[in-house]
Coordinates of C-alpha atoms and ligand atoms in Angstrom, one line a residue:
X626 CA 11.4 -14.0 -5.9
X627 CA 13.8 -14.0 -3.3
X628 CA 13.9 -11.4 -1.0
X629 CA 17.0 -9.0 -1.7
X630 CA 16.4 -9.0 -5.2
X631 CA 14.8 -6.3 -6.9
X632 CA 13.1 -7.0 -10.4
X633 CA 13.9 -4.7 -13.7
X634 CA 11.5 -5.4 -16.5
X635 CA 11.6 -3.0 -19.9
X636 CA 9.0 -3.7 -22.1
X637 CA 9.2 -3.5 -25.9
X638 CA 5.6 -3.6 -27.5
X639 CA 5.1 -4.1 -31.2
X640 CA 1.6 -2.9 -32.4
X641 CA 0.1 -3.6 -35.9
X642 CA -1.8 -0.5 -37.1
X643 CA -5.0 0.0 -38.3
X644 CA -4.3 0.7 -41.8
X645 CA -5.6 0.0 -45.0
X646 CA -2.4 -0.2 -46.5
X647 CA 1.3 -1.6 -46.0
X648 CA 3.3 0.9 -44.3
X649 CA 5.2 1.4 -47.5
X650 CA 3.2 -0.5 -50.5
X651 CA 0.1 0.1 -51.4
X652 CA -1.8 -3.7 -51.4
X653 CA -4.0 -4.9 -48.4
X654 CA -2.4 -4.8 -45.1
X655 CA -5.3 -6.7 -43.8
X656 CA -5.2 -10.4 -42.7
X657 CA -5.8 -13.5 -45.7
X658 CA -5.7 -16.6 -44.9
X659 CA -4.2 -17.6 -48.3
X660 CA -0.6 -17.1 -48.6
X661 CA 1.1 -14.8 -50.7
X662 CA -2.1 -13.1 -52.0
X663 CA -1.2 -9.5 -50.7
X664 CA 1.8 -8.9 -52.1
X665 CA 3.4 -6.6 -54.4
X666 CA 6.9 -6.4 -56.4
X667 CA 7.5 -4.1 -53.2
X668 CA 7.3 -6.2 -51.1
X669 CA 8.8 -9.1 -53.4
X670 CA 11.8 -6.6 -52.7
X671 CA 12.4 -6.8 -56.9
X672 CA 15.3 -4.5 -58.1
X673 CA 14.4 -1.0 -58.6
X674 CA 11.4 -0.7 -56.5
X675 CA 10.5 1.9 -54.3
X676 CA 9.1 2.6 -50.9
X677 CA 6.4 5.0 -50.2
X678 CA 5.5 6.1 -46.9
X679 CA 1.9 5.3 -45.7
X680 CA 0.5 8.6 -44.5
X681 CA -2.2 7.2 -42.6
X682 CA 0.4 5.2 -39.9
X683 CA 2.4 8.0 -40.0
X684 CA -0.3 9.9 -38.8
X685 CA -1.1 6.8 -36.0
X686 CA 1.9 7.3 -35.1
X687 CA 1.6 11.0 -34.1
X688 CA -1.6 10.3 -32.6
X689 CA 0.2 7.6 -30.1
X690 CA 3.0 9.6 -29.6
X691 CA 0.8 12.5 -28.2
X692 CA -1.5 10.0 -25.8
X693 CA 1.3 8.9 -24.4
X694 CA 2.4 12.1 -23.7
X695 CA 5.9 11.9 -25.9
X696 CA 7.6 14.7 -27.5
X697 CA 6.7 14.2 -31.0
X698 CA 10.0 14.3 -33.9
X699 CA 9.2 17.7 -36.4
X700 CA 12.3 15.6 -38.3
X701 CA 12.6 12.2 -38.3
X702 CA 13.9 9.5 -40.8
X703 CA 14.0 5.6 -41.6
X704 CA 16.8 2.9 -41.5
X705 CA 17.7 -0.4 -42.5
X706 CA 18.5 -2.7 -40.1
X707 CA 20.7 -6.1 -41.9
X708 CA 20.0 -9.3 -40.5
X709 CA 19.2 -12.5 -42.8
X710 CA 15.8 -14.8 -42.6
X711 CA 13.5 -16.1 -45.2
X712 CA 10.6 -14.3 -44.6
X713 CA 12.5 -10.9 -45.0
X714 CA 13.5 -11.0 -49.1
X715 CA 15.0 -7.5 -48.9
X716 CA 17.3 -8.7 -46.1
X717 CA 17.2 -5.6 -44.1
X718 CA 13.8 -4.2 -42.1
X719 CA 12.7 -0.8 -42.5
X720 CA 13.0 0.7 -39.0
X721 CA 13.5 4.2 -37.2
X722 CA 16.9 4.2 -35.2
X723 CA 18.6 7.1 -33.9
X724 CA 15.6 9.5 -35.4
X725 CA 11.8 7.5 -33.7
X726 CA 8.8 10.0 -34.4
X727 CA 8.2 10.1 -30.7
X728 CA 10.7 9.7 -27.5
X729 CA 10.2 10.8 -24.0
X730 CA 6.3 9.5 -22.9
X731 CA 4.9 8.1 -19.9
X732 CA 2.1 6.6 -18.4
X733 CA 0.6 6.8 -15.1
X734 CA -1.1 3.6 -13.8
X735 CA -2.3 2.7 -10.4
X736 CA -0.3 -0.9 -9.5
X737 CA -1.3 -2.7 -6.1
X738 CA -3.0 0.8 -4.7
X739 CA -0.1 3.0 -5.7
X740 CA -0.3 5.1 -8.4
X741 CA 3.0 5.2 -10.6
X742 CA 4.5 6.8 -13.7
X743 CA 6.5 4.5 -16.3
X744 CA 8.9 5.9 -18.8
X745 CA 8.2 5.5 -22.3
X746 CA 11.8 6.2 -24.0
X747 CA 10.9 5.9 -27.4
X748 CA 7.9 5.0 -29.9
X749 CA 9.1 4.4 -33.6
X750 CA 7.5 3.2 -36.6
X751 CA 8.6 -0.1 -38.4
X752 CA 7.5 -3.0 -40.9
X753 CA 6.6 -6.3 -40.0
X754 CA 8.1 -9.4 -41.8
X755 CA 6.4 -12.1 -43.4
X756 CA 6.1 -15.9 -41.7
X757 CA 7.3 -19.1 -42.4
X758 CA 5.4 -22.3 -42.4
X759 CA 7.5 -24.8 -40.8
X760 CA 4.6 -27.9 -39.9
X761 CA 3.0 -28.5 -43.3
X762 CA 6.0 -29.8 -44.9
X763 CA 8.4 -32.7 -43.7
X764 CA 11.4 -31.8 -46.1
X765 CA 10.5 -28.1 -47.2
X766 CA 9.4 -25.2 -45.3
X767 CA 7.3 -22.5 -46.7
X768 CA 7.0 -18.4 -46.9
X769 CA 3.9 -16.3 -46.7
X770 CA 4.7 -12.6 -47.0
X771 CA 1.0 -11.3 -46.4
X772 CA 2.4 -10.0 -43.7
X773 CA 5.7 -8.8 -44.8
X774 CA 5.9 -4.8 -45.0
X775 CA 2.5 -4.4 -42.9
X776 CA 2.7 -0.9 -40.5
X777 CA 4.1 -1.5 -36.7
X778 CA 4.7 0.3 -34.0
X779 CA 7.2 -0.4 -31.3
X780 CA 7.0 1.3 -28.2
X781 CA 10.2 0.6 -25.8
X782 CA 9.8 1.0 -21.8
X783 CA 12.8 2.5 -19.7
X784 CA 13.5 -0.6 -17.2
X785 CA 11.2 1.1 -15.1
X786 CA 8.9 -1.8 -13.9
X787 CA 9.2 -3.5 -10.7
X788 CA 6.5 -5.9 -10.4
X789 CA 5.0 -8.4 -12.6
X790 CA 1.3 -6.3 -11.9
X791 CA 3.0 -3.6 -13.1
X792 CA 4.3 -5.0 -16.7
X793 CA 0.8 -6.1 -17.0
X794 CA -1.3 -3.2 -16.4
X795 CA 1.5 -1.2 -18.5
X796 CA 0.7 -3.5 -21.4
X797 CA -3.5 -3.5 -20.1
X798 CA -3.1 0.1 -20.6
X799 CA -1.5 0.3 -24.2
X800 CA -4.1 -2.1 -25.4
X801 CA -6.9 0.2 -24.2
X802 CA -5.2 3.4 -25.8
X803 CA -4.4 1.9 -29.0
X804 CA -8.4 1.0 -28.8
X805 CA -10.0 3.8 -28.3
X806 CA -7.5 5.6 -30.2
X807 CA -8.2 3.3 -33.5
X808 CA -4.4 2.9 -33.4
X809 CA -4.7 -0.8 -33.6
X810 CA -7.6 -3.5 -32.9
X811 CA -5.1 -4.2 -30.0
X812 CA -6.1 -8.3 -31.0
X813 CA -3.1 -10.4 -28.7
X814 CA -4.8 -13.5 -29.9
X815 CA -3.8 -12.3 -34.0
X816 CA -0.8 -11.2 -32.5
X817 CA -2.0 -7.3 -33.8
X818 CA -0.4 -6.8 -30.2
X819 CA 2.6 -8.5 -28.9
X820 CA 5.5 -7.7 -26.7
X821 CA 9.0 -8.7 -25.3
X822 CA 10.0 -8.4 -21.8
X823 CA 13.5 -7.5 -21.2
X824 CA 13.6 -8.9 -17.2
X825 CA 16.5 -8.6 -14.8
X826 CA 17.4 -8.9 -11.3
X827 CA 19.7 -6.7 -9.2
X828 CA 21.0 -7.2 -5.5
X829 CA 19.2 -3.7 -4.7
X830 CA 17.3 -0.8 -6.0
X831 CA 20.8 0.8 -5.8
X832 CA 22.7 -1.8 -7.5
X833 CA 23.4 -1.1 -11.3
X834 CA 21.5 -2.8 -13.7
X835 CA 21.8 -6.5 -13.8
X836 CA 22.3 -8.3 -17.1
X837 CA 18.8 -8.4 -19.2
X838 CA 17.3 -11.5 -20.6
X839 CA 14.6 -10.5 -23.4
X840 CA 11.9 -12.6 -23.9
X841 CA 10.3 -13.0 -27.4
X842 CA 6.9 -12.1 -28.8
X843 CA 4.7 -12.8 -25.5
X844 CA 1.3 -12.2 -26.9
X845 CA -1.1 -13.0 -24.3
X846 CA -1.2 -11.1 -20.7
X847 CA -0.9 -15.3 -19.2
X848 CA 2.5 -15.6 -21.0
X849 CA 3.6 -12.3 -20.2
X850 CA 2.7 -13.1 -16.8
X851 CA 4.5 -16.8 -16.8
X852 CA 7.3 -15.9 -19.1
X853 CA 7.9 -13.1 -16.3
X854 CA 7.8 -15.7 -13.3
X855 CA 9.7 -18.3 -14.4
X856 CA 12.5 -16.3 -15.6
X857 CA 12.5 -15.0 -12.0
X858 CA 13.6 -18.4 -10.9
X859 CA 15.7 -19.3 -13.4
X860 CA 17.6 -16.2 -13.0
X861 CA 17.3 -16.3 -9.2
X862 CA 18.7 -20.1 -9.7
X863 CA 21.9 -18.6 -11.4
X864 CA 22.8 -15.7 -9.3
X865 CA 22.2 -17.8 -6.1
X866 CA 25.1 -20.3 -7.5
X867 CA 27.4 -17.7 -8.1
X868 CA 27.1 -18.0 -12.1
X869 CA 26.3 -15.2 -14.4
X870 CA 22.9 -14.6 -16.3
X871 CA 24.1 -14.7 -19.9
X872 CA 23.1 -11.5 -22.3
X873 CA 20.5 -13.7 -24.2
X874 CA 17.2 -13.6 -26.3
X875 CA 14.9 -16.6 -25.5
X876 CA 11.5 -17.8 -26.4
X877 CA 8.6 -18.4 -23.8
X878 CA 7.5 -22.2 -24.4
X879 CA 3.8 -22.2 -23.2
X880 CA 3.3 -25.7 -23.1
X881 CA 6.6 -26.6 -20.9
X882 CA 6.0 -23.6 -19.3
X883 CA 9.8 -22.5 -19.9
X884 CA 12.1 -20.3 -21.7
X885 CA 14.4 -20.9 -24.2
X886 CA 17.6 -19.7 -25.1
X887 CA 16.8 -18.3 -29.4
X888 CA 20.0 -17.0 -29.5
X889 CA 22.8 -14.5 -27.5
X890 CA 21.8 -11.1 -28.1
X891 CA 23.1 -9.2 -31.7
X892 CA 24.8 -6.0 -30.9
X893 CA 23.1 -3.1 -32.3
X894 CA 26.3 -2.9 -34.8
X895 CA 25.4 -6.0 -35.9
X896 CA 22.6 -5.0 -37.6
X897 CA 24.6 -2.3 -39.8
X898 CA 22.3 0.1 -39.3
X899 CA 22.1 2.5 -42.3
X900 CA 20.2 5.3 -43.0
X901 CA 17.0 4.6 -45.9
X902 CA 18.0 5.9 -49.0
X903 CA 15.8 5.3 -51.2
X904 CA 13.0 7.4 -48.3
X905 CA 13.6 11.4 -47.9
X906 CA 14.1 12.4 -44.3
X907 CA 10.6 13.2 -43.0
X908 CA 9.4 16.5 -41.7
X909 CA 6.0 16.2 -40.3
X910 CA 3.3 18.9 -41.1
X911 CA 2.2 20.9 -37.9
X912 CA -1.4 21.2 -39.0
X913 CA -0.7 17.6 -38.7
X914 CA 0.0 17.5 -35.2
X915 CA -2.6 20.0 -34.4
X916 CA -5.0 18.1 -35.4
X917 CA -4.1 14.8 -34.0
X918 CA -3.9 16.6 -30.6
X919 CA -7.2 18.8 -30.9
X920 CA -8.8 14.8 -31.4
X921 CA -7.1 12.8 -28.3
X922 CA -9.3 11.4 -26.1
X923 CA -9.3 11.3 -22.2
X924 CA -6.5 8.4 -21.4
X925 CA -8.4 5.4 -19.7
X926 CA -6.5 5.6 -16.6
X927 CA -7.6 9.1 -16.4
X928 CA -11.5 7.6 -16.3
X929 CA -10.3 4.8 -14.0
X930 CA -8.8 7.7 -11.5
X931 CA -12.3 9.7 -12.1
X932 CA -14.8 7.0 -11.5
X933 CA -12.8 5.3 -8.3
X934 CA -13.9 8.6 -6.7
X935 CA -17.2 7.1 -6.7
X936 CA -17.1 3.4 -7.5
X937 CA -14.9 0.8 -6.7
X938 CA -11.8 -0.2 -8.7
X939 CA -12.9 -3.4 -10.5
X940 CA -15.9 -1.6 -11.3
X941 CA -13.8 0.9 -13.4
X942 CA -11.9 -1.2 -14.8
X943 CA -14.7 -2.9 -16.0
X944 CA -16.3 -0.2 -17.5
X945 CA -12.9 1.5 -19.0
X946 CA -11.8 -1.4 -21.0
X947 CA -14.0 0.1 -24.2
X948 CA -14.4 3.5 -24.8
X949 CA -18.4 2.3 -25.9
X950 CA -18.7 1.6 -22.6
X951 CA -17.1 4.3 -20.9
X952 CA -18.6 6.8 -23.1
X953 CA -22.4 5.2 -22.3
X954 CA -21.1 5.4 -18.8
X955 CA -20.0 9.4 -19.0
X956 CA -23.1 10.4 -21.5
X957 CA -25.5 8.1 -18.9
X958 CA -24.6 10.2 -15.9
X959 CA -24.3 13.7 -18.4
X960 CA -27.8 13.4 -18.0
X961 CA -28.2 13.2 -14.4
X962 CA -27.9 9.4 -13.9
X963 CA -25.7 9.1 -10.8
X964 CA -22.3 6.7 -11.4
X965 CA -22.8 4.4 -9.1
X966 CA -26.6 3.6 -10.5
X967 CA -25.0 4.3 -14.2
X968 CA -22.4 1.5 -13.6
X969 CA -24.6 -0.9 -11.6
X970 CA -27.2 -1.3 -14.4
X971 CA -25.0 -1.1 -16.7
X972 CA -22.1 -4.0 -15.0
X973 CA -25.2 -6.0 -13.9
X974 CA -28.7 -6.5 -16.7
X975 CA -26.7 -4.8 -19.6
X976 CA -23.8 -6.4 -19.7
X977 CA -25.6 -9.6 -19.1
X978 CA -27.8 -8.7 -22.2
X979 CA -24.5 -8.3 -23.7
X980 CA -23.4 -11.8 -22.8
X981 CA -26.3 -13.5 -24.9
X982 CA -25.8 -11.3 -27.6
X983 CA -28.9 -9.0 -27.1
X984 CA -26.8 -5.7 -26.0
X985 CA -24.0 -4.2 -28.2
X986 CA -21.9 -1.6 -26.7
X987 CA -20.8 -0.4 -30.1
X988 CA -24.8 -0.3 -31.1
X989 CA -26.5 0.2 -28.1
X990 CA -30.6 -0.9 -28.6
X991 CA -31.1 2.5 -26.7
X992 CA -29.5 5.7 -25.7
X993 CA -28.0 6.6 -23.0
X994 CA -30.3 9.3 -21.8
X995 CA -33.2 6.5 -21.7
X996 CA -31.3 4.5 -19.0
X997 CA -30.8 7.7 -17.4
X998 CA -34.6 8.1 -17.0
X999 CA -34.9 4.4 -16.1
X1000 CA -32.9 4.7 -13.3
X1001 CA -34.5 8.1 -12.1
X1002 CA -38.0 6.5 -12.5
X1003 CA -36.8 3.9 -10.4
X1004 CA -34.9 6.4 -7.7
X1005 CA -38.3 8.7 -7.9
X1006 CA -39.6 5.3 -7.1
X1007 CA -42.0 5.9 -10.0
X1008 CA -41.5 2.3 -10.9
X1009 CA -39.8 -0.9 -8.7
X1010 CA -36.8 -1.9 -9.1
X1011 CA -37.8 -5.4 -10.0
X1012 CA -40.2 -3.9 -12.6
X1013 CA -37.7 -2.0 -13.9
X1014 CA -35.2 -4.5 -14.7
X1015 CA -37.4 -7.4 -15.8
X1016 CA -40.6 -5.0 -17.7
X1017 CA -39.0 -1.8 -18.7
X1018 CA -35.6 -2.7 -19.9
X1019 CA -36.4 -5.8 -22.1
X1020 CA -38.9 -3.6 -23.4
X1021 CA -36.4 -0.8 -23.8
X1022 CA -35.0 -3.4 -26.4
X1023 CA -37.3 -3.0 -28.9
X1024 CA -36.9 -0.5 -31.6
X1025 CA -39.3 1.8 -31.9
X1026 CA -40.6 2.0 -28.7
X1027 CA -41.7 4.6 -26.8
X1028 CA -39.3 6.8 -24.0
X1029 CA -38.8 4.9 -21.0
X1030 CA -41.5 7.1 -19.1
X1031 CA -43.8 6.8 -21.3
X1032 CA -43.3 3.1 -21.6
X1033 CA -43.5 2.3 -18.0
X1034 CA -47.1 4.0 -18.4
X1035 CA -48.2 1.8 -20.8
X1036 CA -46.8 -1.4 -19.3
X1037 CA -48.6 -0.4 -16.3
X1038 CA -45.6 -0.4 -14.3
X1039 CA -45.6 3.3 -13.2
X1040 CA -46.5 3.2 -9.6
X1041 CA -48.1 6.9 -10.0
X1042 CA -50.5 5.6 -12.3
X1043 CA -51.0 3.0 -10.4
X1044 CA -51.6 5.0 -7.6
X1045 CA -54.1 7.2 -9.7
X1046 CA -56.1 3.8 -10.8
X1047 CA -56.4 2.9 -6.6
X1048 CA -57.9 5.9 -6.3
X1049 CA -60.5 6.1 -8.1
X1050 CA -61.6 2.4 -7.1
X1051 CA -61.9 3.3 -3.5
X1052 CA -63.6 6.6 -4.4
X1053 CA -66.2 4.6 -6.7
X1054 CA -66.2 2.7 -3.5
X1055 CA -66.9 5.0 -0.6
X1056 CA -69.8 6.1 -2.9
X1057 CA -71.3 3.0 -3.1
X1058 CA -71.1 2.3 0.9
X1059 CA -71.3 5.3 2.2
X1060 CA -72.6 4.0 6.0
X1061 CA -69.5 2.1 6.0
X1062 CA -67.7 5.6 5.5
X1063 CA -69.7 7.2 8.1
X1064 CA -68.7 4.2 11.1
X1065 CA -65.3 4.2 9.8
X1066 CA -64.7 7.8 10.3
X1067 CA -66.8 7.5 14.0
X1068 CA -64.3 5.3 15.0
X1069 CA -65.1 1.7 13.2
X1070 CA -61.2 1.6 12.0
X1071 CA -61.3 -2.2 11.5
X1072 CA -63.2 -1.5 8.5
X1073 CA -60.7 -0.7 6.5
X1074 CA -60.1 -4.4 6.1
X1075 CA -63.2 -4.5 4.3
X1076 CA -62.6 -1.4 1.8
X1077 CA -58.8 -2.9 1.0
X1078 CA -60.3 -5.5 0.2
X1079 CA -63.2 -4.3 -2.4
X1080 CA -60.2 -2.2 -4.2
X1081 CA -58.6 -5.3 -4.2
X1082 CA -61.3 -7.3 -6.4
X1083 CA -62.2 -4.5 -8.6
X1084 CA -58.6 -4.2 -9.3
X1085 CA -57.3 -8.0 -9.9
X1086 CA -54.0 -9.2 -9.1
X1087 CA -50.4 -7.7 -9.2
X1088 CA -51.3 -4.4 -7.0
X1089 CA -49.3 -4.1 -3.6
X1090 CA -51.9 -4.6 -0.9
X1091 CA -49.4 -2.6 1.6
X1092 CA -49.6 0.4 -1.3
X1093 CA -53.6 -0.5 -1.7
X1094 CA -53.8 0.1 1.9
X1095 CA -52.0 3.3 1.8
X1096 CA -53.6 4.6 -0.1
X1097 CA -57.2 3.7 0.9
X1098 CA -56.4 4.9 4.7
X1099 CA -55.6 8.1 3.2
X1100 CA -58.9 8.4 1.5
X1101 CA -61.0 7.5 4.4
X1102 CA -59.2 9.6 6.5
X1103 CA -59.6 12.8 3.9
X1104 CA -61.8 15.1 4.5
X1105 CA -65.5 14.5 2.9
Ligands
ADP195 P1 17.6 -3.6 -27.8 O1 17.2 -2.7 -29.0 O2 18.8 -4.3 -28.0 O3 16.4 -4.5 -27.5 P2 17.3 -1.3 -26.0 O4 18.4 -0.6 -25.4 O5 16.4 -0.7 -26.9 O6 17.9 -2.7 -26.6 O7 16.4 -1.9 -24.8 C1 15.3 -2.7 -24.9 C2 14.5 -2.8 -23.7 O8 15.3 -3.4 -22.6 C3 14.0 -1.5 -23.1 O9 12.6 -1.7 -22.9 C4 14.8 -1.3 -21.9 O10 14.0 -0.6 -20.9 C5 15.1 -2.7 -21.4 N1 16.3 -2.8 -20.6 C6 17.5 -2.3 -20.8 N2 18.3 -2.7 -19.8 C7 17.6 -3.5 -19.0 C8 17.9 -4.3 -17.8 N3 19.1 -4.3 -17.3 N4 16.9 -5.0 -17.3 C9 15.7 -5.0 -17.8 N5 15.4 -4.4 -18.9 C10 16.3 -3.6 -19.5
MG196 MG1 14.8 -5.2 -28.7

């Protein structure tokens, strides 16, 4: 961007929730690939039907509202918002308007070493519309309401965001909530999570807002990310030649790598917002609320901000993106396990085991308190590093096997047993030449050369000769 110009992005994110059930009809709101199999007369929109609210988004709802530390609506009640298109047969969405469930949030997230806060105005709960089919068809096109009347939730930024790292780790950070909150599966790719970005430019931080271009249904962080950049230029491009950025909603063309203009923004009156009839006004339960907020978890930036006092910041972010793996991470060091050992065995041999499908975060092969007593054999130096990552942990793998400290001991890998085992070879062996004792102890030191090396062929291979050494030394040198 050019300098002088200070960026204003708002960010409105719609999030499908995790329900079994249409937010206001009771068939499948779960994907089908087959069109028009998950539909009822409800959401055909036939005369006479009538909405019933879905208690379990409602309830989603709360829950998000309360992680993302909004004041959540005792009172609250639906709209219809008008507009026309063939995938919407009632021709009007179910919204909130002037009454969300939730207003007033924030989140705090840590942008280019800076900790900021970002203001959530509003979190509201909506249906989705159905699709049309437009490519399989030259003359006709086609309508597949699956998805028509499924739960969303749109949560809407205050233009609050600055930077293009920002709007992403805003969004980053709204995935992981909705995850470990089982809000949403948070899936960009199924569009489950998608967002527009409302992007501006001003003269200065002082300036008033600039007029906003909103970009359409960005649903990976690379288009969010593109979609932000080049509608830097373009708008750059504008206000540099002295012509206005028009009030406008476009699409984000991936494969030109442009925007384009949709349409010039509706006014909200456009929409002749009315309030829902045919749904009472809702007034939530407060056991309700208690209970959602006697369940909320600790926020993943929270974690990030708690483990970067130990390890470094990619390293957390790692290890926050699932709550699996943060909790293996917390539970790991709950029993002792320091954080940096806890997060370097698990960022380096487990989550390559999960790469090749042999570690599953969700089903971990073994408890955390059993890589907590790998990794104190290994700082008791009990057993090598090396040993513990190519003997013990494959073998940790297995079910049914024994606790990692009794394994090491019967792979033969614990270093104290091993220590045990050189010792009685060389004491079997002093007995056996005991005038080699005698000289060695009168001052013959070179023959320890030739007791290192009996322990050595009674033992076989694999055995330290430094630690054989050690350990015979000490022997000789007891007392008789
Ligand atoms: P609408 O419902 O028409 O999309 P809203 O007032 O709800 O309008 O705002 C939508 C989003 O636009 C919000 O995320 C808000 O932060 C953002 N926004 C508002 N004004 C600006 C602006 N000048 N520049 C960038 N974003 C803006
Ligand atoms: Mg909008």
């Amino acid at each position: 961007m050019k300098e002088g110009y200070q960026l204003v992005i708002g960010l409105e994110i719609h999030i499908q929730l995790q329900t079994a059930r249409k937010l206001f009809a009771t068939e499948s709101s779960g994907f089908i690939e087959e069109p028009n199999k998950h539909i009822s007369p409800i959401t055909w929109a036939h005369p006479g039907v009538l909405p019933q609210l879905n208690r379990q988004a409602l309830r989603l709802a709360i829950r998000m509202g309360l992680a993302t530390h909004c004041a959540i609506d005792r009172f609250s009640r639906f709209a219809r918002k008008h507009y026309f298109y063939p995938d919407l047969p009632k021709g009007f969405q179910r919204t909130q308007s002037d009454q969300p469930i939730c207003r007033e949030g924030y989140l705090d997230l840590k942008v280019g070493g800076e900790w900021q806060q970002i203001s959530i105005e509003r979190i509201h709960l909506e249906e989705d519309a159905g699709k049309s089919i437009h490519d399989q068809d030259p003359a006709f096109s086609f309508v597949d309401l699956n998805r028509a009347g499924t739960p969303l939730l749109e949560l809407v930024t205050r233009p609050e965001i600055h930077s293009i790292e920002a709007a992403l780790a805003f969004l980053a950070e709204v995935r992981r909530i909705v995850r470990y909150h089982g809000v949403s599966d948070g899936d960009m790719e199924k569009g489950n999570l998608r967002c527009d970005a409302n992007i501006s430019l001003r003269p200065s931080p002082e300036a008033p807002l600039g007029t906003r271009v909103e970009i359409k249904n960005l649903n990976s962080f690379s288009f969010l990310q593109r979609a932000i950049e080049v509608e830097i230029s373009r708008q750059t491009a504008l206000l540099e030649a002295g012509k206005p950025v028009m009030r406008e909603t476009r699409a984000f063309d991936p494969k030109t790598g442009t925007t384009l203009s949709l349409r010039s923004k509706e006014e909200a009156q456009d929409y002749r917002y009315l309030t829902e009839p045919d749904l009472p006004p809702l007034h939530l339960p407060e056991a309700w609320l208690e209970e959602e907020a006697s369940q909320l978890l600790e926020l993943p930036m929270a974690r990030f901000r708690r483990y970067t006092e130990t390890i470094s910041e990619a390293e957390a972010l790692t290890l926050i993106e699932s709550l699996a793996m943060s909790q293996y991470l917390d539970n790991t060091t709950a029993c002792g396990s320091s954080l940096q050992a806890a997060a370097n065995w698990m960022l380096g041999p487990l989550s390559a085991l999960a790469r090749t499908g042999q570690w599953d975060w969700e089903q971990p092969a073994f408890p955390p308190s059993e890589l907590a007593a790998l990794i104190e054999l290994v700082e008791t130096r009990q057993v090598s590093h090396h040993d513990a990552k190519e003997r013990l942990l494959p073998a940790l793998l297995d079910p049914g096997h024994a606790p990692a400290a009794l394994l090491s001991e019967q792979l033969g890998i614990r270093m104290v047993s091993q220590q045990n085992r050189i010792q009685e070879v060389i004491q079997a062996v002093m007995q056996e030449n005991p005038d080699e004792v005698q000289r060695y102890r009168q001052g013959k030191k070179a023959l320890v050369g030739f007791f290192v090396g009996k322990v050595m062929k009674e033992l076989g291979g694999g055995v330290d000769p430094k630690e054989v050494n050690q350990v015979v030394m000490a022997q000789l040198s007891a007392p008789a």
